Amino acid sequence: MLAGVMLSAAGGLKAADTLFVQSPQYPILIERQDNVLLQMRIDATTAQMLNEVTLAFDAETPLAQIKSVKLYYAGTDAWQDRPKKRMAPVEYIANHLPGNVLAANLSYSVKRAECKPERQVTLKGNQQLVPGYNFFWVSLEMAEKASLGALVGAEVLSAKVDGLDNPVKLISKAGVKRRTGVGGRH
């Protein structure tokens, strides 16, 4: 018992449930309040709480053109849908509901953290997990005067689950760059 406490205090233990990360390949729209930057899924078998996620923006990302970075909790998946291993239970931002295409779908988006952009940010989620798939996503809101065609790139550096460092696995191509743009149809 004492040896386990000492190992934990020294940072020698890691949480067991992997956080899977995907960077979808579509533009970051300037006029939106929310844009899906990263999608995340943790299959909570032993994990009970996602404490935080730390991400880094690459050197090309114009931080002054980003208004805010947000972490959303998006709920869980039905047991019958688990074999699909999807990264989102729904579209986080509707693309077909008139008047509702600029911000997060509040039925599947509980904001857990928000901060100003820096080269490296830590989003404190402190979200209780339920057994099975738990979905999260990182959103960007661009500044009103952001330039068209700017490149945005980010990666998850680390995650803490139950207060411990947690394994993170990228399941999309590494180094994805996303361009900023303006939606042609809302």
Short mmCIF file of C-alpha atoms in Angstrom, two decimals:
data_model
loop_
_atom_site.label_atom_id
_atom_site.label_comp_id
_atom_site.label_asym_id
_atom_site.label_seq_id
_atom_site.Cartn_x
_atom_site.Cartn_y
_atom_site.Cartn_z
CA MET A 1 0.00 0.00 0.00
CA LEU A 2 2.70 2.50 1.00
CA ALA A 3 4.80 1.59 -2.05
CA GLY A 4 1.79 2.29 -4.31
CA VAL A 5 1.25 5.67 -2.72
CA MET A 6 4.95 6.51 -3.15
CA LEU A 7 4.91 5.48 -6.83
CA SER A 8 1.79 7.54 -7.43
CA ALA A 9 3.33 10.58 -5.74
CA ALA A 10 6.45 10.20 -7.86
CA GLY A 11 4.37 10.13 -11.05
CA GLY A 12 5.19 6.49 -11.76
CA LEU A 13 1.60 5.37 -12.29
CA LYS A 14 -0.51 5.98 -15.35
CA ALA A 15 -4.24 5.73 -15.88
CA ALA A 16 -5.23 2.74 -18.03
CA ASP A 17 -7.95 3.98 -20.39
CA THR A 18 -6.62 5.51 -23.65
CA LEU A 19 -7.87 8.87 -24.91
CA PHE A 20 -8.30 8.58 -28.69
CA VAL A 21 -7.90 11.84 -30.65
CA GLN A 22 -8.97 12.69 -34.20
CA SER A 23 -8.42 15.88 -36.18
CA PRO A 24 -11.19 16.15 -38.77
CA GLN A 25 -10.23 17.63 -42.13
CA TYR A 26 -12.56 20.56 -42.75
CA PRO A 27 -12.15 24.35 -42.50
CA ILE A 28 -12.38 26.51 -39.38
CA LEU A 29 -15.12 29.03 -40.20
CA ILE A 30 -14.49 32.57 -38.98
CA GLU A 31 -18.14 33.50 -38.36
CA ARG A 32 -18.89 30.46 -36.18
CA GLN A 33 -18.89 30.59 -32.39
CA ASP A 34 -17.72 26.98 -32.39
CA ASN A 35 -15.59 24.93 -34.80
CA VAL A 36 -14.61 21.31 -34.20
CA LEU A 37 -10.81 21.33 -33.91
CA LEU A 38 -10.32 17.93 -32.26
CA GLN A 39 -12.64 15.04 -31.41
CA MET A 40 -11.81 12.77 -28.48
CA ARG A 41 -13.14 9.51 -27.07
CA ILE A 42 -12.23 7.64 -23.93
CA ASP A 43 -13.55 4.14 -23.30
CA ALA A 44 -13.93 4.33 -19.53
CA THR A 45 -13.39 0.86 -18.13
CA THR A 46 -11.60 1.98 -14.96
CA ALA A 47 -11.41 5.77 -15.44
CA GLN A 48 -13.80 7.88 -13.42
CA MET A 49 -12.90 11.49 -14.28
CA LEU A 50 -11.21 13.36 -17.11
CA ASN A 51 -9.32 16.09 -15.25
CA GLU A 52 -7.61 17.97 -18.06
CA VAL A 53 -6.34 17.96 -21.61
CA THR A 54 -3.23 19.88 -22.70
CA LEU A 55 -2.84 20.82 -26.32
CA ALA A 56 -0.27 22.73 -28.32
CA PHE A 57 -0.78 24.88 -31.38
CA ASP A 58 1.92 24.64 -34.03
CA ALA A 59 4.17 27.57 -34.93
CA GLU A 60 2.10 28.49 -38.03
CA THR A 61 -1.13 28.98 -36.09
CA PRO A 62 -1.90 32.71 -35.75
CA LEU A 63 -2.87 32.80 -32.06
CA ALA A 64 -3.88 36.49 -32.22
CA GLN A 65 -6.63 35.49 -34.67
CA ILE A 66 -8.19 32.98 -32.26
CA LYS A 67 -10.74 34.39 -29.82
CA SER A 68 -11.11 31.33 -27.58
CA VAL A 69 -10.41 27.63 -27.14
CA LYS A 70 -13.13 25.50 -25.54
CA LEU A 71 -13.46 21.95 -24.23
CA TYR A 72 -16.88 20.33 -24.50
CA TYR A 73 -18.20 17.09 -23.04
CA ALA A 74 -20.52 15.39 -25.52
CA GLY A 75 -21.94 12.52 -23.49
CA THR A 76 -21.83 8.81 -24.11
CA ASP A 77 -22.67 6.25 -26.77
CA ALA A 78 -25.35 3.59 -26.75
CA TRP A 79 -23.97 0.09 -26.07
CA GLN A 80 -25.25 -1.20 -29.41
CA ASP A 81 -23.24 1.51 -31.23
CA ARG A 82 -19.89 0.78 -29.54
CA PRO A 83 -18.63 -1.59 -32.28
CA LYS A 84 -18.72 1.39 -34.69
CA LYS A 85 -15.90 3.03 -32.68
CA ARG A 86 -17.05 6.44 -33.82
CA MET A 87 -15.51 9.65 -32.55
CA ALA A 88 -18.72 11.65 -32.07
CA PRO A 89 -22.25 10.57 -31.14
CA VAL A 90 -23.74 13.30 -33.40
CA GLU A 91 -22.69 16.30 -35.47
CA TYR A 92 -21.57 18.81 -32.87
CA ILE A 93 -22.52 21.73 -35.08
CA ALA A 94 -25.60 21.18 -37.22
CA ASN A 95 -25.16 21.93 -40.89
CA HIS A 96 -28.81 21.63 -41.82
CA LEU A 97 -30.87 23.40 -39.14
CA PRO A 98 -31.61 27.00 -40.21
CA GLY A 99 -30.41 29.45 -37.57
CA ASN A 100 -28.44 26.77 -35.67
CA VAL A 101 -25.32 26.30 -37.78
CA LEU A 102 -22.94 28.70 -36.05
CA ALA A 103 -22.67 27.28 -32.53
CA ALA A 104 -22.45 23.98 -30.69
CA ASN A 105 -25.45 21.67 -30.50
CA LEU A 106 -26.32 22.24 -26.82
CA SER A 107 -28.01 18.84 -26.57
CA TYR A 108 -24.59 17.20 -27.01
CA SER A 109 -22.19 19.92 -25.89
CA VAL A 110 -21.60 20.79 -22.26
CA LYS A 111 -18.85 23.40 -22.03
CA ARG A 112 -16.30 22.27 -19.43
CA ALA A 113 -13.51 24.82 -20.02
CA GLU A 114 -12.68 27.92 -22.04
CA CYS A 115 -9.48 29.94 -22.31
CA LYS A 116 -7.62 32.44 -24.43
CA PRO A 117 -5.22 30.88 -26.94
CA GLU A 118 -1.56 30.40 -26.12
CA ARG A 119 1.00 28.18 -27.82
CA GLN A 120 0.16 25.55 -25.17
CA VAL A 121 -3.14 25.47 -23.26
CA THR A 122 -4.51 23.21 -20.55
CA LEU A 123 -8.27 22.79 -20.52
CA LYS A 124 -9.52 21.66 -17.11
CA GLY A 125 -12.50 19.42 -17.76
CA ASN A 126 -13.06 17.77 -14.39
CA GLN A 127 -15.81 15.73 -16.03
CA GLN A 128 -17.17 12.63 -14.32
CA LEU A 129 -17.09 9.68 -16.72
CA VAL A 130 -19.63 6.90 -17.08
CA PRO A 131 -18.65 3.33 -17.99
CA GLY A 132 -18.24 2.99 -21.75
CA TYR A 133 -17.48 5.59 -24.41
CA ASN A 134 -17.29 9.21 -23.29
CA PHE A 135 -16.93 11.88 -25.99
CA PHE A 136 -15.19 15.26 -25.80
CA TRP A 137 -14.29 17.86 -28.37
CA VAL A 138 -12.13 20.96 -28.60
CA SER A 139 -13.67 24.00 -30.24
CA LEU A 140 -12.15 27.17 -31.66
CA GLU A 141 -13.83 30.52 -32.00
CA MET A 142 -11.94 32.78 -34.38
CA ALA A 143 -11.62 36.53 -33.94
CA GLU A 144 -13.98 38.57 -36.09
CA LYS A 145 -11.07 40.00 -38.11
CA ALA A 146 -9.27 36.66 -38.65
CA SER A 147 -7.75 36.34 -42.11
CA LEU A 148 -9.01 33.92 -44.71
CA GLY A 149 -6.77 30.97 -45.43
CA ALA A 150 -4.75 31.10 -42.21
CA LEU A 151 -3.44 27.68 -41.18
CA VAL A 152 -4.41 26.16 -37.81
CA GLY A 153 -2.72 23.08 -36.43
CA ALA A 154 -2.92 21.57 -32.95
CA GLU A 155 -2.17 18.35 -31.15
CA VAL A 156 -3.02 16.88 -27.76
CA LEU A 157 0.17 16.71 -25.73
CA SER A 158 -1.24 15.03 -22.65
CA ALA A 159 -4.33 14.19 -20.66
CA LYS A 160 -4.94 13.57 -16.99
CA VAL A 161 -7.53 11.05 -15.92
CA ASP A 162 -8.21 10.39 -12.24
CA GLY A 163 -5.30 12.73 -11.49
CA LEU A 164 -2.78 10.60 -13.41
CA ASP A 165 -1.08 10.93 -16.79
CA ASN A 166 -3.18 9.10 -19.32
CA PRO A 167 -2.27 7.42 -22.63
CA VAL A 168 -3.24 9.48 -25.70
CA LYS A 169 -3.47 7.97 -29.18
CA LEU A 170 -3.89 9.95 -32.39
CA ILE A 171 -6.09 8.01 -34.83
CA SER A 172 -6.00 10.50 -37.69
CA LYS A 173 -3.07 11.65 -39.78
CA ALA A 174 -0.47 13.57 -37.75
CA GLY A 175 0.21 17.25 -38.45
CA VAL A 176 -3.18 18.09 -39.95
CA LYS A 177 -3.42 21.76 -40.90
CA ARG A 178 -6.81 23.41 -41.20
CA ARG A 179 -7.52 26.57 -43.18
CA THR A 180 -9.79 29.33 -41.97
CA GLY A 181 -12.66 30.31 -44.18
CA VAL A 182 -16.15 31.74 -44.39
CA GLY A 183 -19.22 29.59 -44.82
CA GLY A 184 -20.90 30.01 -48.19
CA ARG A 185 -24.30 28.85 -47.00
CA HIS A 186 -25.90 28.95 -43.55
#
